[in-house]
Tab-separated table of C-alpha atoms in Angstrom:
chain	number	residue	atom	x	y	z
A	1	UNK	CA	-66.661	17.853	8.245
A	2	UNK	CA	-66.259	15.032	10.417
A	3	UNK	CA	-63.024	14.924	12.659
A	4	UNK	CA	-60.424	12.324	13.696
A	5	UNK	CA	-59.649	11.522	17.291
A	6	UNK	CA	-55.814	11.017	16.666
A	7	UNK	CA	-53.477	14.414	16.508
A	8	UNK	CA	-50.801	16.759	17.465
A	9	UNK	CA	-50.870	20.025	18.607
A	10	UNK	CA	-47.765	22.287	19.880
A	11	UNK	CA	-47.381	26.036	20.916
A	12	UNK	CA	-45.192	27.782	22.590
A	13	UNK	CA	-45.966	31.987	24.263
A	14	UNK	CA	-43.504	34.195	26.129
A	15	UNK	CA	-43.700	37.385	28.524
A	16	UNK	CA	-41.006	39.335	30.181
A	17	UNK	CA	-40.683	36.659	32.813
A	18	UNK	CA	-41.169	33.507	31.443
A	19	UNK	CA	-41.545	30.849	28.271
A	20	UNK	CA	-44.224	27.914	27.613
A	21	UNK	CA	-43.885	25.142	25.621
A	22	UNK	CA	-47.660	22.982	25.321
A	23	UNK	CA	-47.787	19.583	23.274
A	24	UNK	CA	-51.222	18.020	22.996
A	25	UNK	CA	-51.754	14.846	21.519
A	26	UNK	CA	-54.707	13.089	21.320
A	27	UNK	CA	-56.244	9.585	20.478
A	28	UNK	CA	-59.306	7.499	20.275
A	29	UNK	CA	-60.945	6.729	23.295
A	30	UNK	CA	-64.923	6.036	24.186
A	31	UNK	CA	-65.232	9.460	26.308
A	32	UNK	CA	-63.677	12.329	26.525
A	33	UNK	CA	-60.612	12.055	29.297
A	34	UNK	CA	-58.099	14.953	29.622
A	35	UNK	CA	-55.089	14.172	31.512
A	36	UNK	CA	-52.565	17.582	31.954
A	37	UNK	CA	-49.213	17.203	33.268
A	38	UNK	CA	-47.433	20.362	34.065
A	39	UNK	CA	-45.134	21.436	36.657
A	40	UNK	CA	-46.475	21.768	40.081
A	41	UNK	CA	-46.827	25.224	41.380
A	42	UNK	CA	-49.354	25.777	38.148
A	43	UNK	CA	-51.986	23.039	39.192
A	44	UNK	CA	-54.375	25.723	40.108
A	45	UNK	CA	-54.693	26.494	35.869
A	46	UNK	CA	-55.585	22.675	35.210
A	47	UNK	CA	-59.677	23.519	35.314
A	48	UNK	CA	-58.723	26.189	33.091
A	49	UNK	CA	-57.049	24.479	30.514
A	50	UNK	CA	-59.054	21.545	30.352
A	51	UNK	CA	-62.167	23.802	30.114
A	52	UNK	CA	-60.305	24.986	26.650
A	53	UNK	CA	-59.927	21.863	25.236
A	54	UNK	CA	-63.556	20.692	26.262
A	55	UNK	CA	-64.547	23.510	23.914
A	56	UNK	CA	-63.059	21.989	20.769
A	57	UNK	CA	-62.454	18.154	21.376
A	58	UNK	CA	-65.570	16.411	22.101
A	59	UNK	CA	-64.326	13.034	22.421
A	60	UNK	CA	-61.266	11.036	22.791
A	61	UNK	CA	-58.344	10.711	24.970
A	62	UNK	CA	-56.156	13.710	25.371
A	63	UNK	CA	-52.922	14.185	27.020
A	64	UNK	CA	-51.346	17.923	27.313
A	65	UNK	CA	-47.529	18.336	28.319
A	66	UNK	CA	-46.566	21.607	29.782
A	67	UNK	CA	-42.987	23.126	30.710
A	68	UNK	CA	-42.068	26.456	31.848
A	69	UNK	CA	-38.847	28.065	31.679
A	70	UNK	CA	-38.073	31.470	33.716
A	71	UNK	CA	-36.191	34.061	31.513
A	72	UNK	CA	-36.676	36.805	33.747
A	73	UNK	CA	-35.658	37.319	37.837
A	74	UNK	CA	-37.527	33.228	38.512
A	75	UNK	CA	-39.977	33.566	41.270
A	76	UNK	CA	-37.646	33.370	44.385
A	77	UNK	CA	-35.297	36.313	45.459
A	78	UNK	CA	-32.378	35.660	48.040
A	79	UNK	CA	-30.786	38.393	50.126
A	80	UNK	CA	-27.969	38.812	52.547
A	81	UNK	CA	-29.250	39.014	55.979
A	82	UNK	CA	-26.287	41.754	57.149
A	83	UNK	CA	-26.575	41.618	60.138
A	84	UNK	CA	-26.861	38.239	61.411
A	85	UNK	CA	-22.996	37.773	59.307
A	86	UNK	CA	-22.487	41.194	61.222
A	87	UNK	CA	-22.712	39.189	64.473
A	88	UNK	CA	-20.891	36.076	63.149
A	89	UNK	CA	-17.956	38.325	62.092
A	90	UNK	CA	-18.079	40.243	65.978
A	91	UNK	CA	-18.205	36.528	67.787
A	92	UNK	CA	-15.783	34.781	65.251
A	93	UNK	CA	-13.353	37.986	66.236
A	94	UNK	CA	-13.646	37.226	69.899
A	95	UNK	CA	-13.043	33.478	69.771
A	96	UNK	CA	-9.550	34.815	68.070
A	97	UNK	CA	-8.629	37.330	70.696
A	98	UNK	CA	-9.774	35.202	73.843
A	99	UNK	CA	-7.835	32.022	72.704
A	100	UNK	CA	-5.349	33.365	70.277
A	101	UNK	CA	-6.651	31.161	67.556
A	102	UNK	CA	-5.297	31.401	64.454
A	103	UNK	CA	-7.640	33.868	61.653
A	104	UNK	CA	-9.024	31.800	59.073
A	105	UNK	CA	-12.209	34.111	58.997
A	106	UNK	CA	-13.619	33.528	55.497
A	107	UNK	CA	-16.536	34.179	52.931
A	108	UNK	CA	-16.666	30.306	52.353
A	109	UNK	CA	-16.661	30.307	56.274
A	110	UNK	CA	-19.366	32.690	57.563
A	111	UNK	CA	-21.690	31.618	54.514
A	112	UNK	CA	-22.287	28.023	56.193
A	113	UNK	CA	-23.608	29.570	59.074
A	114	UNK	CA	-27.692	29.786	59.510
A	115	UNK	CA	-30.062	32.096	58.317
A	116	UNK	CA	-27.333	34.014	56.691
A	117	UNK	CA	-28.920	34.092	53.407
A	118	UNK	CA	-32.893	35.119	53.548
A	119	UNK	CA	-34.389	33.705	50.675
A	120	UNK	CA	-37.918	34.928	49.931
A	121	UNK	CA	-41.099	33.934	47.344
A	122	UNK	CA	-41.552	36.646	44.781
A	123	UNK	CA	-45.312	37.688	44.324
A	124	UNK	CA	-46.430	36.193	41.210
A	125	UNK	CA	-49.375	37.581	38.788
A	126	UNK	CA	-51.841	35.015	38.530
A	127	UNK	CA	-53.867	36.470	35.758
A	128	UNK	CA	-50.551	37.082	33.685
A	129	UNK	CA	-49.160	33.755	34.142
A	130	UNK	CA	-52.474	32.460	32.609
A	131	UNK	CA	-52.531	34.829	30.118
A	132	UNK	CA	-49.227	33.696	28.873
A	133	UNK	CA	-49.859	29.798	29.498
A	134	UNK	CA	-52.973	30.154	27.382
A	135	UNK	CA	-51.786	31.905	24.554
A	136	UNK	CA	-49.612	28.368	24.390
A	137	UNK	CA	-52.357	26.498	24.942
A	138	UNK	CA	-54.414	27.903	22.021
A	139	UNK	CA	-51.865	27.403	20.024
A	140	UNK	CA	-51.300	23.784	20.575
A	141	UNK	CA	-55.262	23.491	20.549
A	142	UNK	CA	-55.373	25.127	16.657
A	143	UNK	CA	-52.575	22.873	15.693
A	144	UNK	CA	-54.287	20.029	16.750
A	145	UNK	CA	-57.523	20.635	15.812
A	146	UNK	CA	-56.688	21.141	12.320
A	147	UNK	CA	-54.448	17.541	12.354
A	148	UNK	CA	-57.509	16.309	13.400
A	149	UNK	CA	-59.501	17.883	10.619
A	150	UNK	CA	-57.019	16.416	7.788
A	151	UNK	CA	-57.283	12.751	9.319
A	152	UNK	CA	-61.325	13.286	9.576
A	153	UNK	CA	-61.142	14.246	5.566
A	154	UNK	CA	-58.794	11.160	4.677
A	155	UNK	CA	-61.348	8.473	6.881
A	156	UNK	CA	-64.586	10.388	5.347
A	157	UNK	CA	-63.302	9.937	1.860
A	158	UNK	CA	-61.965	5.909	2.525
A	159	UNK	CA	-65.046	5.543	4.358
A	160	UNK	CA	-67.510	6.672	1.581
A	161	UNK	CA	-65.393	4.866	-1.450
A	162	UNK	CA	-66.591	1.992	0.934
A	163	UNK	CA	-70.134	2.377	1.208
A	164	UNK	CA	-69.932	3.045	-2.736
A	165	UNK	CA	-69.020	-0.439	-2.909
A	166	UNK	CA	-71.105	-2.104	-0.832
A	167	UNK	CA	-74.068	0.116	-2.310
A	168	UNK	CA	-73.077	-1.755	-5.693
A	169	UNK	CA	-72.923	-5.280	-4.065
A	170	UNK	CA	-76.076	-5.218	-2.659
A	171	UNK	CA	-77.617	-4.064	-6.349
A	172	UNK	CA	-75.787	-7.394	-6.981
A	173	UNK	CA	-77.581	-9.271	-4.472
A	174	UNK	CA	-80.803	-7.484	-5.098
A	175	UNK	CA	-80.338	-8.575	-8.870
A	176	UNK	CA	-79.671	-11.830	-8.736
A	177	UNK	CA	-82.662	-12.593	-6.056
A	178	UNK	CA	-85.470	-13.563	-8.237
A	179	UNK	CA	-83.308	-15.667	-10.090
A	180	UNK	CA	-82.950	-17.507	-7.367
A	181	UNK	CA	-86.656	-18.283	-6.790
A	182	UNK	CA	-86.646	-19.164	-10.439
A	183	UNK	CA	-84.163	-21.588	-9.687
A	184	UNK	CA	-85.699	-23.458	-6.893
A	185	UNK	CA	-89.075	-23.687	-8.664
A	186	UNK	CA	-87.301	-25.461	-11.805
A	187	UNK	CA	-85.112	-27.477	-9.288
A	188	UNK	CA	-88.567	-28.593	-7.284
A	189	UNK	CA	-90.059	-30.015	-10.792
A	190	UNK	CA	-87.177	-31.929	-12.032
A	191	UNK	CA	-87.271	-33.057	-8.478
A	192	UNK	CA	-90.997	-33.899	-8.430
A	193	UNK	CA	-90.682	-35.073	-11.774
A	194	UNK	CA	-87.906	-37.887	-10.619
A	195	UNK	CA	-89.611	-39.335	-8.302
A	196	UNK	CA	-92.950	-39.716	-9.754
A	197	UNK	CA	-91.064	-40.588	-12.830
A	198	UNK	CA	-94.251	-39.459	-15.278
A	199	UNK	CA	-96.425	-41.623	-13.445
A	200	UNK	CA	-98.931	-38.605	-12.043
A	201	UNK	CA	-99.428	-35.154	-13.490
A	202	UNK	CA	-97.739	-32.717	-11.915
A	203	UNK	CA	-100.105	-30.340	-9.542
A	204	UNK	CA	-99.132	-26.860	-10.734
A	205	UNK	CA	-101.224	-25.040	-8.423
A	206	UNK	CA	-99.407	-26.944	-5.478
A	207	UNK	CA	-96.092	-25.977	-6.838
A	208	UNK	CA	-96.679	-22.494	-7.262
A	209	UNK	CA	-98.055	-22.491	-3.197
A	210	UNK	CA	-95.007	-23.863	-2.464
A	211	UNK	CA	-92.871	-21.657	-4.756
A	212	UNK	CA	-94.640	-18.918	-3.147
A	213	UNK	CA	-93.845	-20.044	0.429
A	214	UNK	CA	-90.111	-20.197	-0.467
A	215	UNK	CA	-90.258	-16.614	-2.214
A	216	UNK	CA	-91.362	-15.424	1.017
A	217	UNK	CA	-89.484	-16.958	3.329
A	218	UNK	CA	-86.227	-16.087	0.862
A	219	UNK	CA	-87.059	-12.335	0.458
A	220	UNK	CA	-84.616	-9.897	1.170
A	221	UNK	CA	-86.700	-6.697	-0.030
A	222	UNK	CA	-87.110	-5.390	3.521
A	223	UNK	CA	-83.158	-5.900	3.911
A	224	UNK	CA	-82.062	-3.996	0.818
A	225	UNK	CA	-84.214	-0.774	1.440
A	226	UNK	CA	-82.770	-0.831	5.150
A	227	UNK	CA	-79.378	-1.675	3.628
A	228	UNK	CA	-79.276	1.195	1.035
A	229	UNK	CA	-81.061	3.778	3.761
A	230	UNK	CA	-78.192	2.787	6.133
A	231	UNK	CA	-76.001	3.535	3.473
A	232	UNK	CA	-77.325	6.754	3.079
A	233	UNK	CA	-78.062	7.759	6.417
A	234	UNK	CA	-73.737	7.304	6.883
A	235	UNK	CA	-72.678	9.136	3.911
A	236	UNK	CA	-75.232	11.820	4.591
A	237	UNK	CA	-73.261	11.865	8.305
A	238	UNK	CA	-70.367	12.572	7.118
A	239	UNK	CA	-70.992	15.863	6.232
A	240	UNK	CA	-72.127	16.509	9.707
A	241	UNK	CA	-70.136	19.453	12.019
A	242	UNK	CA	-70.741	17.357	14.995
A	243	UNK	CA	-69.456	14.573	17.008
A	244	UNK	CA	-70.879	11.636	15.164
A	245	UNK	CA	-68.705	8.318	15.966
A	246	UNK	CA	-71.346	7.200	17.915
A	247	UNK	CA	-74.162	7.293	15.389
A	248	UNK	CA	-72.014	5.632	12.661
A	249	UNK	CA	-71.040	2.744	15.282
A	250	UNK	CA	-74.887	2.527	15.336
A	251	UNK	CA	-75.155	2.567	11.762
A	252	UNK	CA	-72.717	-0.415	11.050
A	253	UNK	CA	-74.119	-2.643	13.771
A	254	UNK	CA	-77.730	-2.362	12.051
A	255	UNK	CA	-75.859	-2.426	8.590
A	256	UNK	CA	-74.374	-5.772	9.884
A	257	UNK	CA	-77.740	-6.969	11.397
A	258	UNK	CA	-79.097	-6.732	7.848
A	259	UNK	CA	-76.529	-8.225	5.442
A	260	UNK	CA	-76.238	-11.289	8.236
A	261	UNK	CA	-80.227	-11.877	7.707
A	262	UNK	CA	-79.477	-11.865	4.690
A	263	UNK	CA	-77.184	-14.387	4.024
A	264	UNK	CA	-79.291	-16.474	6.489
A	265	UNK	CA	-82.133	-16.517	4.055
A	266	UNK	CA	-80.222	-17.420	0.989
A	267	UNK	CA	-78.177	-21.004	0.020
A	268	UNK	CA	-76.883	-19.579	-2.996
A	269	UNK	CA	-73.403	-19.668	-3.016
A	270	UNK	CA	-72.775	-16.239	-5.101
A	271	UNK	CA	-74.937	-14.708	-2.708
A	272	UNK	CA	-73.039	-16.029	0.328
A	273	UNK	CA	-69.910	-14.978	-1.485
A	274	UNK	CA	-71.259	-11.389	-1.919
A	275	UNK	CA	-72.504	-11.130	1.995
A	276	UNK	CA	-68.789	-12.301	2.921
A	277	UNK	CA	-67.402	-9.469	1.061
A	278	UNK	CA	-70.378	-6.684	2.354
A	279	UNK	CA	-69.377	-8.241	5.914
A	280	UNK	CA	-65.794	-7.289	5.344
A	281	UNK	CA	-65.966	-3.919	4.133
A	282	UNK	CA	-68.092	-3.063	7.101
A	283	UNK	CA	-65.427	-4.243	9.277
A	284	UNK	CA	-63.053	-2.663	7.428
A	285	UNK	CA	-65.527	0.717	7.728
A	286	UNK	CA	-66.146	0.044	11.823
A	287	UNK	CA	-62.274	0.393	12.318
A	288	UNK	CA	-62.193	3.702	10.820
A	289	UNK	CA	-65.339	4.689	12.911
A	290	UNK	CA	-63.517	3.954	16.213
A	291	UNK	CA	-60.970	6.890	15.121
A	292	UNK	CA	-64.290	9.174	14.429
A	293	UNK	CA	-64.773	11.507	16.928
């Protein structure tokens, strides 16, 4: 079943140390184009992610939103560096007993000297932070994915009521053709017959060459089978489980091509009215195609 290009996906995964939260949401767009934006220090698992979403959305824009929040120790660790505050304490002691100063030796005080915190990187698990940040991502993939699945279903089913219709005009069209030919011949002897006004005999051979000549010029037989194959080609392509927004925008451009030839070779206002209303639906159909993936 064919899928839309517009969704939502969230997920969220949690280990010992830490907690991801992963929105995806997607759109139409001509190619596919990932954009991830995630907190720094994780850049090195963009590839990665993008390489999961490559293996489920095929085409649109996509744009993936990733925050991390520590629950366990956080990655940095900070330490008292004894004794360098050791040495503080010693020298702050001297400057009182060499000029009788007065004591005001504090915690606040020797902590706002340098270096006397060490503050160090914890070693972080590469493979584990992954392992957590894609169980998120999976998630949020799924979630999407199947958003995208409901929207395909809702377009497929608009989309084919469509075609039904135009399927039925064109039967229409196809119908009232002849007639039309018909018309012109009887039209061309009343004509004929006005301005000769009785006065010669009518040359029926003549006016059937020339009926002929306007049959075939006003034929639309080669435009109805393409018409109703396009029609069936599309419907058929729906039922596709493959990327096919391309093909369809294919589809409607040759439908269009067809139904415009059309109402170039006919003067008959019904007709004309008809290829209006085929022209519209397709429009109507090409704006659900762009959301095709």
């Amino acid at each position: 079943m064919i899928k839309s290009m517009t969704g939502f996906g969230r997920g969220e995964a949690q280990d010992t140390q830490r907690q991801f939260t992963v929105e995806i949401k997607s759109v139409n767009h001509r190619y596919n184009d990932i954009v991830v934006r995630m907190p720094k220090r994780l850049t090195y698992l963009e590839e990665k992610i993008k390489d999961l979403i490559k293996n489920e959305v095929k085409r649109g824009r996509v744009e993936v939103y990733i925050s991390l929040e520590n629950t366990g120790e956080g990655d940095t660790k900070i330490s008292l560096n004894r004794s360098l505050v050791s040495q503080y304490y010693q020298c702050l002691q001297e400057i009182k007993a060499s000029f009788e100063v007065k004591d005001d030796i504090s915690v606040s005080a020797l902590s706002k000297f340098p270096d006397v915190f060490i503050i160090e990187s914890r070693e972080e698990d590469e493979d584990e932070i992954w392992q957590c940040l894609k169980g998120a991502v999976v998630k949020a993939i799924e979630m999407l994915m199947k958003m995208r699945q409901v929207e395909g279903e809702k377009l497929a089913e608009d989309i084919v009521g469509r075609c039904e219709y135009i399927g039925s005009i064109i039967k229409t069209i196809e119908k009232k053709s002849p007639e039309i030919v018909q018309d012109y011949k009887n039209k061309l002897r009343e004509r004929i017959t006005e301005m000769l006004e009785d006065t010669i005999q009518i040359d029926d051979s003549r006016l059937s060459m020339e009926v002929a000549i306007f049959a075939d010029k006003s034929s639309i037989t080669e435009e109805v089978v393409r018409l109703n194959s396009h029609i069936g080609q599309l419907k058929k392509s729906l039922e596709e489980h493959q990327p096919i927004g391309r093909k369809l925008d294919f589809l409607i451009q040759e439908m269009n091509r067809e139904i415009n030839t059309i109402g170039s070779k006919s003067s008959d206002l019904e007709i004309v009215n008809h290829v209006v209303d085929v022209k519209s639906e397709l429009e109507k159909i090409r704006e659900q195609v762009q959301n095709i993936e």
